[in-house]
Amino acid sequence: MIEAYGKGEYTLPEVSYKKPDLSEVRKELVAIESEAGDSDALGSYLRRTAESWRVAAEMLEAVGTDGVTAPSIQLYGRPGDAISGSHYSNLDAARYFVELSDELGADMADDDITTNISSEVLRKDLSTALDAFFGPGVIAVEVDNDLTAKAAAGATRIRLRGGTRFSRYDRHQLLNHEAFVHSLTALNGRAQPVLASLARTSPRVTATQEGLAVFAELMSGAIDIARLKRISLRILAIDMALNGADFVEVYRFFNRCGQSVADSFHSAQRVFRGVPLTGGSAFAKDNVYLSGLMDVHTFFRWALKERRMDLLRYLFAGKLTLGDVMNMEPYFQSGALAAPRWLPPWMQHVHGLAGKLAFSLFINRVRMSKVEAETLSSGS
């Protein structure tokens, strides 16, 4: 189909799903929700986690229908949702980054960014880097020809999409995003003496996990404006699909915005996972990358302002939300929850991290409109 789309021959893909029966699982999750209660932070964590999995089970049982849309929005939000602490929506932020990227595009045309690294070469490269950081054989890197995303990470395995060419930016991004956040938090979660479930992701932690992973790219210098544009385009595409655009229209949107034929097809796949391809429905997970980044960035700045860098380290102790870190602080202090064994390289240098956050915290006091007015009036 990708070859046909490259020739301008557009037809909707034909997709069939096998609907699972998760009724027994849902009953068990409801029982956990009821028994866990909200009497303390650990109980609240268990209840909220079970609840998010119950909603996810309902979403999976609706696979192939527009019934997937509502629970996916319940779990991951919608593009028009407000960004915490601001008057802007996720959609506003997405439009801003796309427009800025397009405006800067001509000036950055000469940047030496080439996608000339094969998935197999990158596999070997990442394996060497991960063996050096985590220890030999702790995390395996594999090539998966059926993967929709460019990469996916678990506790002990990272998969790369086969037949894909990667750039040096991709290499740094995957190392800091997939390995030093997703795999690292899973491994730290496995080492927990009480809450072994912290090794497992859940729908309710997705926004924080993905936001933390993109924040890691930012702090390590592994992100570029093109990456921010890709993340933002997915949010705009979800909004398009919810407003009636079908798979072909969303594909052509990505293609018009500069993505290759194959990348445009894969990007459209992300939007229509599990839902009808005729428009009006969407899988909303990609909505969390930008909103999650904003929330995590704000949390880091708040922690510096309050001199609570310890809370930032706890964030890597497993698959946690920002609220979990705050609520379960007493359990970290008592030892019921273990501090993380591994921290990303950029988190190991607290003074460097504090320097970046301190500058960000202060520079927010500067109003660009005032700077522009003063510059124009002085003629300098």
Short mmCIF file of N, CA and C in Angstrom, two decimals, residues 156-306:
data_model
loop_
_atom_site.label_atom_id
_atom_site.label_comp_id
_atom_site.label_asym_id
_atom_site.label_seq_id
_atom_site.Cartn_x
_atom_site.Cartn_y
_atom_site.Cartn_z
N THR A 156 13.63 -5.11 29.16
CA THR A 156 14.85 -5.81 28.74
C THR A 156 14.99 -5.92 27.22
N ARG A 157 14.15 -5.19 26.49
CA ARG A 157 14.22 -5.29 25.03
C ARG A 157 13.81 -3.97 24.39
N ILE A 158 14.59 -3.54 23.41
CA ILE A 158 14.24 -2.39 22.59
C ILE A 158 14.15 -2.87 21.15
N ARG A 159 13.05 -2.52 20.48
CA ARG A 159 12.85 -2.93 19.09
C ARG A 159 12.97 -1.73 18.16
N LEU A 160 13.60 -1.95 17.03
CA LEU A 160 13.72 -0.93 15.99
C LEU A 160 12.96 -1.38 14.76
N ARG A 161 12.28 -0.46 14.08
CA ARG A 161 11.53 -0.83 12.89
C ARG A 161 12.49 -1.19 11.76
N GLY A 162 12.32 -2.37 11.21
CA GLY A 162 13.18 -2.82 10.12
C GLY A 162 12.93 -2.05 8.84
N GLY A 163 13.93 -1.98 7.97
CA GLY A 163 13.81 -1.30 6.69
C GLY A 163 13.77 0.21 6.81
N THR A 164 14.15 0.75 7.97
CA THR A 164 14.11 2.19 8.21
C THR A 164 15.53 2.73 8.31
N ARG A 165 15.73 3.93 7.80
CA ARG A 165 17.03 4.62 7.91
C ARG A 165 16.93 5.64 9.04
N PHE A 166 17.97 5.73 9.83
CA PHE A 166 17.99 6.61 10.99
C PHE A 166 19.10 7.64 10.85
N SER A 167 18.92 8.79 11.53
CA SER A 167 19.94 9.84 11.56
C SER A 167 20.67 9.78 12.91
N ARG A 168 21.73 10.61 13.06
CA ARG A 168 22.41 10.68 14.35
C ARG A 168 21.48 11.26 15.42
N TYR A 169 20.62 12.18 15.01
CA TYR A 169 19.63 12.69 15.94
C TYR A 169 18.72 11.56 16.42
N ASP A 170 18.29 10.70 15.49
CA ASP A 170 17.45 9.56 15.86
C ASP A 170 18.17 8.68 16.88
N ARG A 171 19.44 8.48 16.65
CA ARG A 171 20.22 7.62 17.54
C ARG A 171 20.24 8.18 18.96
N HIS A 172 20.54 9.46 19.09
CA HIS A 172 20.58 10.08 20.42
C HIS A 172 19.19 10.13 21.04
N GLN A 173 18.19 10.39 20.19
CA GLN A 173 16.82 10.46 20.69
C GLN A 173 16.36 9.10 21.23
N LEU A 174 16.62 8.03 20.48
CA LEU A 174 16.21 6.70 20.91
C LEU A 174 16.93 6.27 22.19
N LEU A 175 18.20 6.61 22.29
CA LEU A 175 18.98 6.24 23.47
C LEU A 175 18.43 6.92 24.71
N ASN A 176 18.15 8.22 24.61
CA ASN A 176 17.69 8.97 25.78
C ASN A 176 16.20 8.77 26.05
N HIS A 177 15.40 8.59 25.02
CA HIS A 177 13.95 8.43 25.17
C HIS A 177 13.60 6.99 25.55
N GLU A 178 13.99 6.06 24.72
CA GLU A 178 13.58 4.66 24.93
C GLU A 178 14.39 3.98 26.04
N ALA A 179 15.71 4.09 25.96
CA ALA A 179 16.56 3.33 26.89
C ALA A 179 16.65 3.99 28.26
N PHE A 180 17.00 5.30 28.28
CA PHE A 180 17.29 5.96 29.55
C PHE A 180 16.05 6.50 30.27
N VAL A 181 14.86 6.25 29.70
CA VAL A 181 13.61 6.54 30.43
C VAL A 181 12.73 5.29 30.47
N HIS A 182 12.24 4.83 29.32
CA HIS A 182 11.28 3.72 29.34
C HIS A 182 11.88 2.43 29.90
N SER A 183 13.03 2.02 29.38
CA SER A 183 13.65 0.80 29.89
C SER A 183 14.19 1.00 31.30
N LEU A 184 14.79 2.15 31.54
CA LEU A 184 15.41 2.43 32.85
C LEU A 184 14.37 2.42 33.97
N THR A 185 13.22 3.07 33.76
CA THR A 185 12.20 3.09 34.81
C THR A 185 11.60 1.69 35.02
N ALA A 186 11.52 0.92 33.95
CA ALA A 186 11.01 -0.46 34.10
C ALA A 186 11.98 -1.31 34.92
N LEU A 187 13.27 -1.17 34.66
CA LEU A 187 14.27 -1.93 35.42
C LEU A 187 14.30 -1.50 36.89
N ASN A 188 14.21 -0.20 37.13
CA ASN A 188 14.16 0.28 38.51
C ASN A 188 12.90 -0.21 39.21
N GLY A 189 11.79 -0.27 38.46
CA GLY A 189 10.55 -0.77 39.04
C GLY A 189 10.64 -2.24 39.43
N ARG A 190 11.37 -3.00 38.65
CA ARG A 190 11.54 -4.43 38.96
C ARG A 190 12.28 -4.64 40.27
N ALA A 191 13.09 -3.66 40.65
CA ALA A 191 13.90 -3.78 41.87
C ALA A 191 13.13 -3.33 43.12
N GLN A 192 11.87 -2.91 42.97
CA GLN A 192 11.11 -2.44 44.12
C GLN A 192 10.78 -3.60 45.07
N PRO A 193 10.99 -3.43 46.36
CA PRO A 193 10.74 -4.52 47.31
C PRO A 193 9.26 -4.80 47.56
N VAL A 194 8.38 -3.80 47.39
CA VAL A 194 6.96 -3.98 47.68
C VAL A 194 6.12 -3.86 46.42
N LEU A 195 6.20 -2.73 45.73
CA LEU A 195 5.36 -2.47 44.57
C LEU A 195 6.04 -2.93 43.29
N ALA A 196 6.02 -4.22 43.03
CA ALA A 196 6.62 -4.73 41.79
C ALA A 196 5.90 -4.23 40.56
N SER A 197 4.65 -3.78 40.74
CA SER A 197 3.88 -3.27 39.60
C SER A 197 4.48 -1.99 39.04
N LEU A 198 5.40 -1.36 39.76
CA LEU A 198 6.05 -0.16 39.24
C LEU A 198 6.95 -0.47 38.04
N ALA A 199 7.18 -1.75 37.80
CA ALA A 199 7.94 -2.14 36.61
C ALA A 199 7.07 -2.12 35.36
N ARG A 200 5.76 -2.12 35.57
CA ARG A 200 4.82 -2.20 34.45
C ARG A 200 4.22 -0.84 34.14
N THR A 201 4.18 -0.50 32.88
CA THR A 201 3.47 0.72 32.51
C THR A 201 1.98 0.49 32.62
N SER A 202 1.23 1.56 32.69
CA SER A 202 -0.23 1.48 32.68
C SER A 202 -0.73 2.72 31.97
N PRO A 203 -1.97 2.70 31.48
CA PRO A 203 -2.46 3.86 30.73
C PRO A 203 -2.38 5.17 31.51
N ARG A 204 -2.56 5.11 32.83
CA ARG A 204 -2.59 6.35 33.61
C ARG A 204 -1.21 7.01 33.72
N VAL A 205 -0.14 6.27 33.48
CA VAL A 205 1.20 6.86 33.60
C VAL A 205 1.77 7.26 32.23
N THR A 206 1.01 7.00 31.17
CA THR A 206 1.54 7.24 29.83
C THR A 206 1.96 8.68 29.62
N ALA A 207 1.14 9.63 30.04
CA ALA A 207 1.46 11.04 29.82
C ALA A 207 2.76 11.43 30.51
N THR A 208 2.93 11.00 31.76
CA THR A 208 4.17 11.31 32.48
C THR A 208 5.36 10.59 31.87
N GLN A 209 5.17 9.31 31.53
CA GLN A 209 6.28 8.55 30.94
C GLN A 209 6.75 9.15 29.62
N GLU A 210 5.80 9.43 28.73
CA GLU A 210 6.19 9.98 27.44
C GLU A 210 6.69 11.43 27.59
N GLY A 211 6.05 12.19 28.49
CA GLY A 211 6.53 13.55 28.74
C GLY A 211 7.94 13.55 29.29
N LEU A 212 8.22 12.63 30.22
CA LEU A 212 9.56 12.51 30.80
C LEU A 212 10.57 12.09 29.74
N ALA A 213 10.15 11.20 28.83
CA ALA A 213 11.05 10.73 27.79
C ALA A 213 11.40 11.84 26.81
N VAL A 214 10.41 12.67 26.44
CA VAL A 214 10.70 13.80 25.55
C VAL A 214 11.51 14.86 26.29
N PHE A 215 11.22 15.05 27.59
CA PHE A 215 12.00 15.98 28.40
C PHE A 215 13.47 15.53 28.46
N ALA A 216 13.68 14.22 28.52
CA ALA A 216 15.04 13.68 28.52
C ALA A 216 15.77 14.03 27.23
N GLU A 217 15.04 13.98 26.12
CA GLU A 217 15.62 14.41 24.84
C GLU A 217 16.04 15.87 24.91
N LEU A 218 15.20 16.68 25.50
CA LEU A 218 15.46 18.12 25.62
C LEU A 218 16.69 18.37 26.48
N MET A 219 16.76 17.73 27.63
CA MET A 219 17.87 17.96 28.57
C MET A 219 19.20 17.43 28.05
N SER A 220 19.15 16.39 27.23
CA SER A 220 20.39 15.78 26.73
C SER A 220 20.80 16.32 25.37
N GLY A 221 20.04 17.28 24.84
CA GLY A 221 20.36 17.84 23.53
C GLY A 221 20.06 16.90 22.40
N ALA A 222 19.14 15.94 22.63
CA ALA A 222 18.84 14.92 21.61
C ALA A 222 17.60 15.27 20.81
N ILE A 223 17.02 16.44 21.03
CA ILE A 223 15.81 16.81 20.31
C ILE A 223 16.10 17.98 19.37
N ASP A 224 15.44 18.02 18.25
CA ASP A 224 15.57 19.14 17.32
C ASP A 224 14.17 19.64 16.96
N ILE A 225 14.10 20.74 16.26
CA ILE A 225 12.81 21.34 15.95
C ILE A 225 11.97 20.42 15.05
N ALA A 226 12.65 19.61 14.23
CA ALA A 226 11.92 18.67 13.36
C ALA A 226 11.20 17.61 14.20
N ARG A 227 11.83 17.18 15.29
CA ARG A 227 11.21 16.20 16.19
C ARG A 227 9.97 16.82 16.85
N LEU A 228 10.09 18.06 17.31
CA LEU A 228 8.94 18.74 17.89
C LEU A 228 7.82 18.88 16.87
N LYS A 229 8.19 19.12 15.61
CA LYS A 229 7.18 19.22 14.57
C LYS A 229 6.47 17.88 14.37
N ARG A 230 7.23 16.78 14.35
CA ARG A 230 6.61 15.45 14.17
C ARG A 230 5.60 15.16 15.27
N ILE A 231 6.00 15.45 16.52
CA ILE A 231 5.10 15.22 17.65
C ILE A 231 3.84 16.07 17.51
N SER A 232 4.04 17.31 17.09
CA SER A 232 2.92 18.24 16.97
C SER A 232 1.98 17.87 15.83
N LEU A 233 2.54 17.39 14.71
CA LEU A 233 1.71 16.99 13.58
C LEU A 233 0.76 15.87 13.96
N ARG A 234 1.20 14.97 14.83
CA ARG A 234 0.34 13.86 15.25
C ARG A 234 -0.88 14.38 16.01
N ILE A 235 -0.68 15.43 16.81
CA ILE A 235 -1.79 16.01 17.56
C ILE A 235 -2.78 16.67 16.61
N LEU A 236 -2.25 17.40 15.63
CA LEU A 236 -3.12 18.02 14.62
C LEU A 236 -3.87 16.96 13.83
N ALA A 237 -3.20 15.83 13.55
CA ALA A 237 -3.84 14.75 12.79
C ALA A 237 -4.95 14.08 13.59
N ILE A 238 -4.74 13.90 14.89
CA ILE A 238 -5.81 13.35 15.74
C ILE A 238 -7.03 14.26 15.69
N ASP A 239 -6.79 15.57 15.78
CA ASP A 239 -7.88 16.53 15.71
C ASP A 239 -8.60 16.45 14.37
N MET A 240 -7.83 16.30 13.28
CA MET A 240 -8.43 16.14 11.95
C MET A 240 -9.33 14.91 11.89
N ALA A 241 -8.81 13.79 12.39
CA ALA A 241 -9.57 12.54 12.34
C ALA A 241 -10.85 12.65 13.17
N LEU A 242 -10.75 13.24 14.36
CA LEU A 242 -11.93 13.40 15.20
C LEU A 242 -12.99 14.27 14.52
N ASN A 243 -12.52 15.18 13.67
CA ASN A 243 -13.44 16.08 12.96
C ASN A 243 -13.84 15.57 11.59
N GLY A 244 -13.55 14.28 11.30
CA GLY A 244 -14.10 13.66 10.10
C GLY A 244 -13.12 13.26 9.02
N ALA A 245 -11.83 13.60 9.14
CA ALA A 245 -10.86 13.23 8.10
C ALA A 245 -10.63 11.72 8.11
N ASP A 246 -10.58 11.12 6.92
CA ASP A 246 -10.33 9.68 6.84
C ASP A 246 -8.84 9.40 6.73
N PHE A 247 -8.48 8.12 6.60
CA PHE A 247 -7.07 7.71 6.60
C PHE A 247 -6.30 8.38 5.47
N VAL A 248 -6.87 8.42 4.28
CA VAL A 248 -6.18 9.01 3.13
C VAL A 248 -5.95 10.50 3.36
N GLU A 249 -6.95 11.19 3.87
CA GLU A 249 -6.80 12.63 4.12
C GLU A 249 -5.73 12.90 5.15
N VAL A 250 -5.67 12.08 6.19
CA VAL A 250 -4.64 12.26 7.22
C VAL A 250 -3.27 11.93 6.65
N TYR A 251 -3.18 10.86 5.84
CA TYR A 251 -1.92 10.52 5.17
C TYR A 251 -1.43 11.71 4.34
N ARG A 252 -2.33 12.27 3.53
CA ARG A 252 -1.93 13.37 2.64
C ARG A 252 -1.53 14.61 3.44
N PHE A 253 -2.14 14.81 4.60
CA PHE A 253 -1.75 15.90 5.48
C PHE A 253 -0.29 15.74 5.91
N PHE A 254 0.07 14.55 6.38
CA PHE A 254 1.46 14.31 6.79
C PHE A 254 2.41 14.50 5.61
N ASN A 255 2.01 13.99 4.46
CA ASN A 255 2.84 14.08 3.27
C ASN A 255 3.06 15.53 2.83
N ARG A 256 2.00 16.32 2.87
CA ARG A 256 2.10 17.75 2.53
C ARG A 256 3.02 18.49 3.50
N CYS A 257 3.07 18.01 4.72
CA CYS A 257 3.88 18.67 5.75
C CYS A 257 5.34 18.24 5.71
N GLY A 258 5.72 17.47 4.69
CA GLY A 258 7.13 17.17 4.48
C GLY A 258 7.58 15.78 4.84
N GLN A 259 6.68 14.92 5.35
CA GLN A 259 7.09 13.56 5.67
C GLN A 259 7.15 12.71 4.40
N SER A 260 8.02 11.71 4.41
CA SER A 260 8.13 10.81 3.27
C SER A 260 6.85 9.99 3.13
N VAL A 261 6.73 9.30 2.00
CA VAL A 261 5.54 8.46 1.76
C VAL A 261 5.41 7.42 2.88
N ALA A 262 6.50 6.72 3.17
CA ALA A 262 6.44 5.66 4.20
C ALA A 262 6.15 6.24 5.57
N ASP A 263 6.85 7.33 5.94
CA ASP A 263 6.63 7.92 7.26
C ASP A 263 5.21 8.48 7.38
N SER A 264 4.68 9.05 6.29
CA SER A 264 3.31 9.57 6.32
C SER A 264 2.31 8.45 6.54
N PHE A 265 2.55 7.30 5.89
CA PHE A 265 1.66 6.15 6.05
C PHE A 265 1.70 5.65 7.49
N HIS A 266 2.93 5.50 8.03
CA HIS A 266 3.07 5.02 9.41
C HIS A 266 2.48 6.01 10.40
N SER A 267 2.62 7.31 10.13
CA SER A 267 2.04 8.32 11.02
C SER A 267 0.52 8.24 11.01
N ALA A 268 -0.06 8.04 9.83
CA ALA A 268 -1.52 7.89 9.74
C ALA A 268 -1.98 6.62 10.47
N GLN A 269 -1.19 5.56 10.38
CA GLN A 269 -1.50 4.33 11.11
C GLN A 269 -1.64 4.59 12.60
N ARG A 270 -0.73 5.42 13.14
CA ARG A 270 -0.75 5.71 14.58
C ARG A 270 -2.09 6.33 14.98
N VAL A 271 -2.61 7.21 14.15
CA VAL A 271 -3.85 7.91 14.46
C VAL A 271 -5.06 6.97 14.40
N PHE A 272 -5.01 5.99 13.49
CA PHE A 272 -6.18 5.14 13.25
C PHE A 272 -6.04 3.74 13.84
N ARG A 273 -5.11 3.55 14.77
CA ARG A 273 -4.98 2.24 15.41
C ARG A 273 -6.29 1.85 16.11
N GLY A 274 -6.88 0.73 15.67
CA GLY A 274 -8.05 0.20 16.35
C GLY A 274 -9.38 0.84 16.03
N VAL A 275 -9.39 1.88 15.17
CA VAL A 275 -10.65 2.59 14.88
C VAL A 275 -10.98 2.51 13.40
N PRO A 276 -12.23 2.78 13.01
CA PRO A 276 -12.59 2.82 11.58
C PRO A 276 -11.75 3.88 10.86
N LEU A 277 -11.46 3.61 9.59
CA LEU A 277 -10.58 4.49 8.82
C LEU A 277 -11.34 5.56 8.05
N THR A 278 -12.64 5.63 8.25
CA THR A 278 -13.47 6.51 7.43
C THR A 278 -13.66 7.91 8.02
N GLY A 279 -13.06 8.19 9.18
CA GLY A 279 -13.15 9.52 9.76
C GLY A 279 -14.12 9.60 10.91
N GLY A 280 -13.87 10.55 11.82
CA GLY A 280 -14.73 10.73 12.98
C GLY A 280 -14.24 10.01 14.22
N SER A 281 -13.23 9.15 14.06
CA SER A 281 -12.68 8.37 15.17
C SER A 281 -11.16 8.51 15.18
N ALA A 282 -10.56 8.29 16.36
CA ALA A 282 -9.10 8.33 16.45
C ALA A 282 -8.64 7.62 17.71
N PHE A 283 -7.41 7.14 17.67
CA PHE A 283 -6.73 6.61 18.86
C PHE A 283 -5.88 7.76 19.39
N ALA A 284 -6.15 8.21 20.61
CA ALA A 284 -5.66 9.51 21.09
C ALA A 284 -4.32 9.48 21.80
N LYS A 285 -3.63 8.34 21.82
CA LYS A 285 -2.43 8.25 22.65
C LYS A 285 -1.38 9.32 22.32
N ASP A 286 -1.18 9.61 21.03
CA ASP A 286 -0.13 10.56 20.66
C ASP A 286 -0.41 11.98 21.16
N ASN A 287 -1.59 12.19 21.71
CA ASN A 287 -1.92 13.49 22.30
C ASN A 287 -1.05 13.80 23.52
N VAL A 288 -0.50 12.76 24.18
CA VAL A 288 0.15 12.97 25.48
C VAL A 288 1.59 13.46 25.37
N TYR A 289 2.22 13.32 24.20
CA TYR A 289 3.65 13.63 24.13
C TYR A 289 3.94 15.09 24.45
N LEU A 290 3.14 15.99 23.88
CA LEU A 290 3.39 17.42 24.08
C LEU A 290 2.86 17.88 25.44
N SER A 291 1.64 17.49 25.79
CA SER A 291 1.10 17.89 27.09
C SER A 291 1.92 17.29 28.22
N GLY A 292 2.37 16.05 28.04
CA GLY A 292 3.21 15.41 29.05
C GLY A 292 4.54 16.14 29.21
N LEU A 293 5.14 16.56 28.08
CA LEU A 293 6.38 17.32 28.13
C LEU A 293 6.19 18.62 28.92
N MET A 294 5.09 19.33 28.64
CA MET A 294 4.82 20.59 29.35
C MET A 294 4.69 20.35 30.85
N ASP A 295 3.94 19.31 31.22
CA ASP A 295 3.71 19.03 32.64
C ASP A 295 5.01 18.64 33.35
N VAL A 296 5.80 17.79 32.71
CA VAL A 296 7.06 17.36 33.32
C VAL A 296 8.03 18.54 33.45
N HIS A 297 8.11 19.35 32.41
CA HIS A 297 9.00 20.52 32.44
C HIS A 297 8.60 21.44 33.60
N THR A 298 7.30 21.67 33.76
CA THR A 298 6.81 22.51 34.85
C THR A 298 7.13 21.89 36.20
N PHE A 299 6.98 20.56 36.31
CA PHE A 299 7.27 19.87 37.57
C PHE A 299 8.74 20.00 37.93
N PHE A 300 9.62 19.86 36.97
CA PHE A 300 11.06 20.00 37.24
C PHE A 300 11.39 21.40 37.71
N ARG A 301 10.79 22.40 37.08
CA ARG A 301 11.04 23.79 37.47
C ARG A 301 10.49 24.06 38.87
N TRP A 302 9.30 23.50 39.16
CA TRP A 302 8.73 23.65 40.50
C TRP A 302 9.63 23.02 41.54
N ALA A 303 10.14 21.81 41.27
CA ALA A 303 11.01 21.11 42.22
C ALA A 303 12.28 21.90 42.51
N LEU A 304 12.83 22.55 41.49
CA LEU A 304 14.01 23.37 41.72
C LEU A 304 13.65 24.59 42.58
N LYS A 305 12.54 25.24 42.25
CA LYS A 305 12.10 26.42 43.01
C LYS A 305 11.88 26.09 44.47
N GLU A 306 11.33 24.89 44.75
CA GLU A 306 11.05 24.46 46.12
C GLU A 306 12.22 23.71 46.75
#
